[in-house]
Tab-separated table of C-alpha atoms and ligand atoms in Angstrom:
chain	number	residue	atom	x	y	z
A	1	UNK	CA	-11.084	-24.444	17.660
A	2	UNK	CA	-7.329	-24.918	18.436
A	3	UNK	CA	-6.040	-28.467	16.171
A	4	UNK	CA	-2.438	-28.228	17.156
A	5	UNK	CA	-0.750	-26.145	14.211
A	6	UNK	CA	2.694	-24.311	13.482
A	7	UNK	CA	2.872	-21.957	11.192
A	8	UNK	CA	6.663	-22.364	10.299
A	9	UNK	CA	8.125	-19.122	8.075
A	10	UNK	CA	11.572	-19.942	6.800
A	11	UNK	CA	13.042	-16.069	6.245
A	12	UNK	CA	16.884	-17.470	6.786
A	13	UNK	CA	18.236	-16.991	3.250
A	14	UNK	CA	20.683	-14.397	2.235
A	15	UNK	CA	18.577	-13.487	-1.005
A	16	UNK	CA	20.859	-11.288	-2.026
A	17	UNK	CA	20.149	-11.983	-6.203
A	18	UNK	CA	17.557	-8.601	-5.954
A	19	UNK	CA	20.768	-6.940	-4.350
A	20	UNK	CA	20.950	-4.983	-1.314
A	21	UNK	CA	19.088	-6.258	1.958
A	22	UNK	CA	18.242	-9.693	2.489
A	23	UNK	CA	15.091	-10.788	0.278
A	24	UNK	CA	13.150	-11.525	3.011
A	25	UNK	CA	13.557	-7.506	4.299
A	26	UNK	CA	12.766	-5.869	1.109
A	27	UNK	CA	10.311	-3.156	1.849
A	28	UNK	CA	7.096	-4.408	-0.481
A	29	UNK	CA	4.419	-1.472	-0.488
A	30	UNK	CA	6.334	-0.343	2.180
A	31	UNK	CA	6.571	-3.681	4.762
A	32	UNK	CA	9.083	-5.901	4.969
A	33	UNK	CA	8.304	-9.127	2.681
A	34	UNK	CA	8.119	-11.569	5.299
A	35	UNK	CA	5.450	-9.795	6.988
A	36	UNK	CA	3.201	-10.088	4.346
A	37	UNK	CA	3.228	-14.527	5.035
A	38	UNK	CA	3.160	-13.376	8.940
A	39	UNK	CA	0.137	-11.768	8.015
A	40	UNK	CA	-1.290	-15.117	6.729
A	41	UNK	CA	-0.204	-16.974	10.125
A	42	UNK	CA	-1.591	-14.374	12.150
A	43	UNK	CA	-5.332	-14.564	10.515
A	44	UNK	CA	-5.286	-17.876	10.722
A	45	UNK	CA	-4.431	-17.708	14.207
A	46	UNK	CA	-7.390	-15.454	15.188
A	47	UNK	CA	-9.436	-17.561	13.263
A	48	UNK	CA	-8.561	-20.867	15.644
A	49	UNK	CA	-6.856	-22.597	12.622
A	50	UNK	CA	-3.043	-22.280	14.166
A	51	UNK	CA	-1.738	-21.932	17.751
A	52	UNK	CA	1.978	-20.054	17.069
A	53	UNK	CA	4.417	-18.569	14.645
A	54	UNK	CA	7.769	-19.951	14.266
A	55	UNK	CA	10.288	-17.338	12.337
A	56	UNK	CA	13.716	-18.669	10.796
A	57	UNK	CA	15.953	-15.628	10.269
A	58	UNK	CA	19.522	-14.981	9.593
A	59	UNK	CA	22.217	-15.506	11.596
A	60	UNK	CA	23.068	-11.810	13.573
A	61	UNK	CA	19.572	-10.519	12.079
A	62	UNK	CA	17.412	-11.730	14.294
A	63	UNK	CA	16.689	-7.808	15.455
A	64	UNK	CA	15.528	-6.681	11.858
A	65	UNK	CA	12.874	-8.534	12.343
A	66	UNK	CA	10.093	-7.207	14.389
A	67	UNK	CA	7.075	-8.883	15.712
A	68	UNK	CA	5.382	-5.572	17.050
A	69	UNK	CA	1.889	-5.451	15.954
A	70	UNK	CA	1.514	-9.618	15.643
A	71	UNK	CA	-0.691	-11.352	18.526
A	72	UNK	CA	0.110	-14.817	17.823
A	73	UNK	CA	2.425	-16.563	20.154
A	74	UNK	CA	6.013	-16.264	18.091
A	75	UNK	CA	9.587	-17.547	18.338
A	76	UNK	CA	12.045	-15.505	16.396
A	77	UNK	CA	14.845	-18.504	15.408
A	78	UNK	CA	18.142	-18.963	13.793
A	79	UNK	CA	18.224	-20.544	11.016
A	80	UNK	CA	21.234	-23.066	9.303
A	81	UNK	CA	23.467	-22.480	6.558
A	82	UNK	CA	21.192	-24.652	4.166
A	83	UNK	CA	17.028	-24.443	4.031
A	84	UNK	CA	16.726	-27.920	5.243
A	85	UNK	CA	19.130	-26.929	8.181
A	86	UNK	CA	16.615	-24.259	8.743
A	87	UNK	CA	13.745	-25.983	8.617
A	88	UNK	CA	14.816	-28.746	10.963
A	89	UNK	CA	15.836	-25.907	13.737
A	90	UNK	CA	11.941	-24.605	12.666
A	91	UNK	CA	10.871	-28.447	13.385
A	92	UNK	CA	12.890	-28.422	16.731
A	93	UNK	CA	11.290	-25.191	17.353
A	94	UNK	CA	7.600	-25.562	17.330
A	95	UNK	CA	5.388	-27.483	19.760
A	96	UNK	CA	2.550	-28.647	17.724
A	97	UNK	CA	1.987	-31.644	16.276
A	98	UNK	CA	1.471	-30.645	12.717
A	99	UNK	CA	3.125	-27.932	11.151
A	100	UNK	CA	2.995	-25.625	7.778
A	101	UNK	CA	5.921	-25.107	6.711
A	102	UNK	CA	5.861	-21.492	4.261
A	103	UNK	CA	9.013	-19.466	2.634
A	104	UNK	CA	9.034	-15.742	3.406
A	105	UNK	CA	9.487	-15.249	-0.662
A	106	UNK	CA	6.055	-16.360	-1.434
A	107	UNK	CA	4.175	-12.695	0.163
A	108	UNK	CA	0.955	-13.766	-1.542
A	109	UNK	CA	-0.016	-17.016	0.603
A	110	UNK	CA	-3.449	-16.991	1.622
A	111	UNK	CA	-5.718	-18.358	4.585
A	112	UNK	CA	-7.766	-20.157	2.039
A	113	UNK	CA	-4.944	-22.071	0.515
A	114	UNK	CA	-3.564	-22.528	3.790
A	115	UNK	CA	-6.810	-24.042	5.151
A	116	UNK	CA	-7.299	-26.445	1.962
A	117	UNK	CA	-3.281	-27.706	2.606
A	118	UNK	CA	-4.307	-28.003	6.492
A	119	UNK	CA	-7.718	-30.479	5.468
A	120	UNK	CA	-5.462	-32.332	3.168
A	121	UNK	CA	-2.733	-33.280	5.801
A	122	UNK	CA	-3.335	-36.768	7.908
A	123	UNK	CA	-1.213	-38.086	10.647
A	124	UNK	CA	0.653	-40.143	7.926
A	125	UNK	CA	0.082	-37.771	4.947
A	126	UNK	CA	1.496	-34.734	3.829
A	127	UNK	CA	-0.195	-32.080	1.344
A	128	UNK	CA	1.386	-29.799	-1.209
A	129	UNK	CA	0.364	-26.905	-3.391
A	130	UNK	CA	0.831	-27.740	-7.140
A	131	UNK	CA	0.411	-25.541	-9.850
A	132	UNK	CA	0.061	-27.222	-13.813
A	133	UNK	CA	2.680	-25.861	-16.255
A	134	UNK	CA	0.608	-23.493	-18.792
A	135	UNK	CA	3.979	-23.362	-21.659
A	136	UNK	CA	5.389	-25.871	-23.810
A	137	UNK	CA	8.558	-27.120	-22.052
A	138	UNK	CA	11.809	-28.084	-23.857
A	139	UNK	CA	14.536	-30.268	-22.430
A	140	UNK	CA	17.930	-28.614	-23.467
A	141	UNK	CA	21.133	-30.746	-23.093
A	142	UNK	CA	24.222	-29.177	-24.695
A	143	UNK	CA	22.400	-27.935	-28.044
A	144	UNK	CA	19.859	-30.096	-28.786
A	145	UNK	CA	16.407	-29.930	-27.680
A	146	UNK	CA	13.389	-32.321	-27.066
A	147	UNK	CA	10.229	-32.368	-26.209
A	148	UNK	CA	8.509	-32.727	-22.522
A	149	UNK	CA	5.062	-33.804	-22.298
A	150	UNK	CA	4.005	-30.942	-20.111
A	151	UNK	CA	0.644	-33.188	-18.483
A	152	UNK	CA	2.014	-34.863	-15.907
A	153	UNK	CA	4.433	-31.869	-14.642
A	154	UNK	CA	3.326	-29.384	-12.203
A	155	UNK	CA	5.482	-26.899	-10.143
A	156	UNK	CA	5.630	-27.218	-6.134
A	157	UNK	CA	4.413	-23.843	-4.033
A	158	UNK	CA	4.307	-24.005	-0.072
A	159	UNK	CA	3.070	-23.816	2.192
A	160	UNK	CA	3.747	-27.710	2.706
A	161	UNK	CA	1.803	-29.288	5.575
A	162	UNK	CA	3.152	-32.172	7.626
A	163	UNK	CA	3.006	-33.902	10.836
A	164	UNK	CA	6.158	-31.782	12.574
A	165	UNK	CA	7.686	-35.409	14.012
A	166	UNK	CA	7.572	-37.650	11.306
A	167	UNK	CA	8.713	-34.796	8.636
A	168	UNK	CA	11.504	-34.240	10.394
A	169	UNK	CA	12.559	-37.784	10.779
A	170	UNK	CA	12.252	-37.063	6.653
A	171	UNK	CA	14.378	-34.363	6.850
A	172	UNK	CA	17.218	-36.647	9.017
A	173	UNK	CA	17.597	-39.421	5.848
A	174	UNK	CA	20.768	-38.638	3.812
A	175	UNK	CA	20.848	-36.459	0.646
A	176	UNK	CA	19.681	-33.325	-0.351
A	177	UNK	CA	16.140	-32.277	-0.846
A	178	UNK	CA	14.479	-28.974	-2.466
A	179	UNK	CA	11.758	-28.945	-0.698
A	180	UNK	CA	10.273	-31.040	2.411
A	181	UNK	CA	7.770	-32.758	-0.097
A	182	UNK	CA	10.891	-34.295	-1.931
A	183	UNK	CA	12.212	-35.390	1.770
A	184	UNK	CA	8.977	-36.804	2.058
A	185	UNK	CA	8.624	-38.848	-0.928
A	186	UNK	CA	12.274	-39.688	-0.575
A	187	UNK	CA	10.988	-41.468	2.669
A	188	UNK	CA	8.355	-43.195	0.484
A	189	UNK	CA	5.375	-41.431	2.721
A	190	UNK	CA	1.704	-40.588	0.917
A	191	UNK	CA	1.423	-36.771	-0.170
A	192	UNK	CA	-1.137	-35.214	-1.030
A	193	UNK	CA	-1.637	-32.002	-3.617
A	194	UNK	CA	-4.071	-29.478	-3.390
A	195	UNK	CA	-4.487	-26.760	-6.407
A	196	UNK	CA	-2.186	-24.168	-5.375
A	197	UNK	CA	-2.518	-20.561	-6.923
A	198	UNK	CA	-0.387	-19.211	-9.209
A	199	UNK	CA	-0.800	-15.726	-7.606
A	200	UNK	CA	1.181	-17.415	-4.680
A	201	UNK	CA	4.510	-17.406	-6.776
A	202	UNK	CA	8.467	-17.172	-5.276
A	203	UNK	CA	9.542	-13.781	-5.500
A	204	UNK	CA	13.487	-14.915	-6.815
A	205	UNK	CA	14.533	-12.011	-9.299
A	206	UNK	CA	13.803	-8.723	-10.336
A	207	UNK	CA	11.189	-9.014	-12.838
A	208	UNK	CA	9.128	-11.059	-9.724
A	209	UNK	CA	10.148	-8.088	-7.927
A	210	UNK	CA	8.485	-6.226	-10.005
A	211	UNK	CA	5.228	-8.080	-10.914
A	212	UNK	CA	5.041	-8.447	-7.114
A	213	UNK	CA	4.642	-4.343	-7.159
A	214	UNK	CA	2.256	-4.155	-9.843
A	215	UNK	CA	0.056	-6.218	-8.083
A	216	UNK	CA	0.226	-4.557	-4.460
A	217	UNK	CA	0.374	-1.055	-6.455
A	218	UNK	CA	-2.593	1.012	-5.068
A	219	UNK	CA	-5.483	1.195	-6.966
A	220	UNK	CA	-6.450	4.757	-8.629
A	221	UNK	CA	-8.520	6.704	-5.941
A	222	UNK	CA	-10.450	9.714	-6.795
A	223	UNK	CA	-12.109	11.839	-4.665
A	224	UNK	CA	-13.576	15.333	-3.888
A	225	UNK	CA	-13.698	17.989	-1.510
A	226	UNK	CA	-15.778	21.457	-1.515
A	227	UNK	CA	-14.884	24.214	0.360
A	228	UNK	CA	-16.333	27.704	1.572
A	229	UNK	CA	-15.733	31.059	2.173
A	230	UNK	CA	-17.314	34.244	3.480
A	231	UNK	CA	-15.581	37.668	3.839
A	232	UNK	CA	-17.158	40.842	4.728
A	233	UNK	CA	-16.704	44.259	2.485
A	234	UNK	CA	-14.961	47.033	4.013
A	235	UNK	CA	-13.363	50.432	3.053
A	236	UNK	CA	-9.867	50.443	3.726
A	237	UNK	CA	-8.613	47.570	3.340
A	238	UNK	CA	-6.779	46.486	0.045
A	239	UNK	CA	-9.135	43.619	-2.349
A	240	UNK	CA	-6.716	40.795	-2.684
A	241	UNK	CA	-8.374	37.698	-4.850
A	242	UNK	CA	-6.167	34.685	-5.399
A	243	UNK	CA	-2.917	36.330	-4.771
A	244	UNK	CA	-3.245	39.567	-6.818
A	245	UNK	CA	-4.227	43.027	-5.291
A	246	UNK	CA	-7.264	44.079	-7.195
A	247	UNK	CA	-7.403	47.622	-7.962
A	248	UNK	CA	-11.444	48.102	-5.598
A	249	UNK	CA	-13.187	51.324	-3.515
A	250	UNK	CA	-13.536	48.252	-0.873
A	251	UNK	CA	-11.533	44.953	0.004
A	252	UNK	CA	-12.422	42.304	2.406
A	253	UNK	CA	-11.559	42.179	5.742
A	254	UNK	CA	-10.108	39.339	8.065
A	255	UNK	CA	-7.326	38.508	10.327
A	256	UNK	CA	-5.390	37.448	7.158
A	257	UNK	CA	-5.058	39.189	4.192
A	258	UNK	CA	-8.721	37.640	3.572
A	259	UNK	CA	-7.960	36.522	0.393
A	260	UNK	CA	-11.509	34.536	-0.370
A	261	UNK	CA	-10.200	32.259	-3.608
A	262	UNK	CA	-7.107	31.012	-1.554
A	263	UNK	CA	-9.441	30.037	1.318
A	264	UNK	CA	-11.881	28.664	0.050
A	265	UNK	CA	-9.462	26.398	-2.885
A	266	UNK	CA	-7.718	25.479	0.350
A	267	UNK	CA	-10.386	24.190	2.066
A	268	UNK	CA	-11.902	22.661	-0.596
A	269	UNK	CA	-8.207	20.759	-1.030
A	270	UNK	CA	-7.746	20.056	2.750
A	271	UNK	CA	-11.352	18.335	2.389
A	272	UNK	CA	-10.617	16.065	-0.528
A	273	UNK	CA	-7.834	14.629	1.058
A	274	UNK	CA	-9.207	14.691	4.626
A	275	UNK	CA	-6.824	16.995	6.490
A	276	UNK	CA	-8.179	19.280	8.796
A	277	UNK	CA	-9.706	22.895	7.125
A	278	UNK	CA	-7.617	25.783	6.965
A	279	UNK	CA	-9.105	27.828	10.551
A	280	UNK	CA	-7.749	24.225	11.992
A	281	UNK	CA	-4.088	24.391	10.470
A	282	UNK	CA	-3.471	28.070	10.573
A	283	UNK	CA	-5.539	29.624	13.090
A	284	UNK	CA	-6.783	33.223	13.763
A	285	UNK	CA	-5.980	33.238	17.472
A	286	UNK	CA	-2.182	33.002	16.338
A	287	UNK	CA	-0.828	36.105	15.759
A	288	UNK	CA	1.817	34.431	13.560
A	289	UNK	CA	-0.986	34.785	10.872
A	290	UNK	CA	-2.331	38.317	11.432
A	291	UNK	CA	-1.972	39.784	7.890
A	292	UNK	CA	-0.870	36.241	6.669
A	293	UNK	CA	-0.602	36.012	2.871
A	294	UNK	CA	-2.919	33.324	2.323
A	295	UNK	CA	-1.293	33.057	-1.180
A	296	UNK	CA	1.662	31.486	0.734
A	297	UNK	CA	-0.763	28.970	2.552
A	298	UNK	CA	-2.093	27.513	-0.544
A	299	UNK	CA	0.879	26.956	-1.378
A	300	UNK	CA	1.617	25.070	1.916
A	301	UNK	CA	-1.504	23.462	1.854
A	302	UNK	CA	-1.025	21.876	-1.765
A	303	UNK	CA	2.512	20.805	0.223
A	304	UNK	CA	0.731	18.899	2.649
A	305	UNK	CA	-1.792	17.343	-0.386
A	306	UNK	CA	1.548	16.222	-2.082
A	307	UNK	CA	3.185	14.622	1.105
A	308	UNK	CA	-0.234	12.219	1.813
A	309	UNK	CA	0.284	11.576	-1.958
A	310	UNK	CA	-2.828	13.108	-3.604
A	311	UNK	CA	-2.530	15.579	-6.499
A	312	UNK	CA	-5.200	17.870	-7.781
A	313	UNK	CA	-7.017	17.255	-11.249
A	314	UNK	CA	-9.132	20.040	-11.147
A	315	UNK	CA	-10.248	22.642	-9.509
A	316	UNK	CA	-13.737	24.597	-9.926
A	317	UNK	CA	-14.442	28.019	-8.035
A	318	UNK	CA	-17.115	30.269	-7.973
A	319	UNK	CA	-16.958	33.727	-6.900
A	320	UNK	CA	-20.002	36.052	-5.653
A	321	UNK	CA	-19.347	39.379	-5.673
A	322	UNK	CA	-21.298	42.406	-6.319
A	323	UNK	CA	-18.508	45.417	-6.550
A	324	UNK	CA	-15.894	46.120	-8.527
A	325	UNK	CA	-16.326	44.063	-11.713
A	326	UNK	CA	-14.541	41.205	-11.641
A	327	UNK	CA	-14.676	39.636	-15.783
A	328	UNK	CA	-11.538	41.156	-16.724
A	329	UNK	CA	-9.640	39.314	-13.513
A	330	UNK	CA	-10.635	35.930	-14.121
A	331	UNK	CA	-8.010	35.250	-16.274
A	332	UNK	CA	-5.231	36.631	-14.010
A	333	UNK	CA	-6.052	34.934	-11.442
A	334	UNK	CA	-6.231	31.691	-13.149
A	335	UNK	CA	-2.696	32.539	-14.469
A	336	UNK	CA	-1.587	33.023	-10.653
A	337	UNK	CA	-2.895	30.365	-9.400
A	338	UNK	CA	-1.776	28.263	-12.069
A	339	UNK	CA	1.798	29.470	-10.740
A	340	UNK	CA	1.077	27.326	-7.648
A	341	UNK	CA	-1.362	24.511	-8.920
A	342	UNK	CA	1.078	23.653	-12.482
A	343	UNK	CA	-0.333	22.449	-15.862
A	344	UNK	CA	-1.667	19.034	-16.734
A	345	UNK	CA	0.509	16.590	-18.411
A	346	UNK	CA	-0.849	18.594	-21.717
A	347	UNK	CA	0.017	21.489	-20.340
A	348	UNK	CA	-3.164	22.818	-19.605
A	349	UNK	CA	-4.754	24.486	-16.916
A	350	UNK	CA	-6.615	22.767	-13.725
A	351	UNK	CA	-8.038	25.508	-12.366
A	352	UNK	CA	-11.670	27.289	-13.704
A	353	UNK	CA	-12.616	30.588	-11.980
A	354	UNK	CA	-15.961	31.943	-12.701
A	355	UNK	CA	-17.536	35.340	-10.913
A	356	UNK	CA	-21.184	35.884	-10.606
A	357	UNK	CA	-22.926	39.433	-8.913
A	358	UNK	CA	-24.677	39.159	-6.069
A	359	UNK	CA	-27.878	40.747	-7.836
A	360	UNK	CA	-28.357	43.178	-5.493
A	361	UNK	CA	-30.080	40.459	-3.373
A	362	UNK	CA	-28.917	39.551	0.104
A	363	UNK	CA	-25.559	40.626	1.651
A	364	UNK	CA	-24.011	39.750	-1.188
A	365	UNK	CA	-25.860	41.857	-3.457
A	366	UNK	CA	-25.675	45.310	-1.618
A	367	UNK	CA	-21.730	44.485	-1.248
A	368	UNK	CA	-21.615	44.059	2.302
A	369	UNK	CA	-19.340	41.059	1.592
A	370	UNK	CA	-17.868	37.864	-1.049
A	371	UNK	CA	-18.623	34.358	-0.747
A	372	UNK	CA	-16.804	32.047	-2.462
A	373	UNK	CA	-17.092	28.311	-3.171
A	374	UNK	CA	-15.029	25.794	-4.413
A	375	UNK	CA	-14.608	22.217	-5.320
A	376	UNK	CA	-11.116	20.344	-6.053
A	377	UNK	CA	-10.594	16.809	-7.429
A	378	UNK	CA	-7.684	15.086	-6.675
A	379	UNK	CA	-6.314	11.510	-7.553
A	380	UNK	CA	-4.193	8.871	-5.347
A	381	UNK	CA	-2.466	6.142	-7.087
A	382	UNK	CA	-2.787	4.411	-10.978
B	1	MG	MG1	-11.396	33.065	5.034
């Protein structure tokens, strides 16, 4: 169902009141803002509602601005020095006969409003979203103050939906306009409102910069991973359990230094945050890691948890072991690994290490080797 539609983004304004970049530019949860209303145009677009994007940028900006990643058909333009300039070259610009006509500060437009504004609009008759004014308004002139009756006011949102010809013979009339449904009006044509939604506000100054983060700030994610180890008992080798040599008649063997806790709190890390497990990242058949102190790649690995933005809450590990006696250890190794892992805000610990015997069942039992399990809970975000 094509029905002849522009979706017209005017992104041509310096914005410069947040500082630094143009508005329109300003990386929100790490996209450029006018993306987020491109966004809009391009669902609407696979949905059959609208047949093209038309962009109004800045003067000498028009490379900032990349379409990579959008489908819809999409004409990069440059804008005037004024917003009605601009929106006349976005007029000029599209080929459809009816047109929405959005501004890039709004990053919060949705389909659903889009599609109300889009029923509303006739071939004479424009539609606007209109939002009613919750406070008590004041008219202030010089010092003294009086009273508005708040009922009939309501603020204008866009987009604004028109018939592309007649709006801009609108936008030709003399005088200046703050928006095309004023031009409209001014031209004594019918509009139309439709409930707009206050979630679809301007972004102008820094405290909307600011609510506009809290609301695109990712929501807490919790999750957790379990990981495994296995190590067999050998004379000869030194016992080396979360990062401290442990005085033992036997120690483990492995192409690393086999230390089981750092493995298996690795893995159990790497899982949570779904990276691949520690044979993947540091692998045996390098001989980079022959003897590797896995005490180091822990340390690495909670590196890599940091960079994709996770960080650990707790940690739980259980050690099997039948020989030596481990009880007097546990709290050592907590302290070590604590070293690496840091306190909670309260300055406690997030690690828990707890050591069972193998009793004397299995392979475990007669001390042919450790296993070791853990699980790690980490948190993204809130
Ligand atoms: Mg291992």
């Amino acid at each position: 169902m094509r029905t002849g539609w522009s979706f017209i983004i005017v992104a041509a304004g310096q914005g410069t009141r947040l500082g630094g970049v143009p508005k329109q530019l300003r990386q929100l949860r790490g996209e450029p803002l006018w993306t987020w209303s491109a966004r809009c145009a391009q669902v609407l677009f696979d949905e059959g509602f609208v047949e093209e994007l038309v962009l109004v940028v800045p003067a000498k900006m028009t490379d900032a601005f990349d379409l990579g990643g959008f489908t819809i058909p999409a004409a990069i333009v440059v804008g005037g020095e004024t917003r009605a300039e601009s929106v006349r070259v976005g007029l000029e610009t599209a080929r459809y006969p009816f047109v929405l006509v959005h501004d890039a500060a709004r990053p919060f437009v949705t389909p659903n409003l889009c599609r109300s504004l889009m029923n509303s609009t006739g071939k004479d008759e424009g539609a606007v979203p209109l939002c009613p004014v919750n406070d008590a308004l004041k008219k202030k002139v010089a010092l003294d103050l009086s009273v508005i009756d708040r009922h009939d006011i309501h603020v204008t949102q866009t987009p604004q939906c028109f018939p592309r010809e007649a709006l801009l013979k609108a936008l030709r009339r003399p005088g200046t306009f703050l928006d095309e449904g004023e031009a409209w009006l001014g031209a004594g044509k019918k509009l139309r409102m439709v409930e707009g939604d206050r979630l679809n506000f301007k972004i102008t100054d820094a405290a909307d910069w600011r609510l506009a983060e809290a609301l695109v700030r990712e929501e807490r994610e919790i999750r957790t991973g379990h990981g495994f180890d296995v190590h067999p008992l050998v004379p000869s080798r030194p016992l080396i359990l979360g990062g401290l040599v442990i005085e033992s008649p036997l120690g483990l063997s492995g192409h690393s230094d086999a230390d089981i806790i750092c493995h298996a709190l690795s893995d159990a890390l790497l899982g949570a945050v779904g990276l691949p497990d520690l044979g993947t990242l540091y692998p045996a058949s390098q001989e980079r890691y022959r003897g590797a102190d896995s005490y180091s790649l822990l340390a690495d690995v909670i590196r890599r948890v940091d960079q994709e933005g996770w960080h650990l809450l707790w940690a739980d590990i259980t050690l099997q072991a039948q020989v030596p006696r481990l009880a007097g250890w546990i709290s050592p190794i907590v302290d070590k690994l604590s070293e690496l892992i840091g306190l909670d805000p309260c300055g406690r610990r997030r690690v828990n290490l707890k050591v069972k015997s193998g009793e004397k069942v299995g392979p475990v039992g007669s001390a042919s080797c450790m296993e070791c399990h853990a699980l790690a809970t980490v948190q993204r975000g809130g």
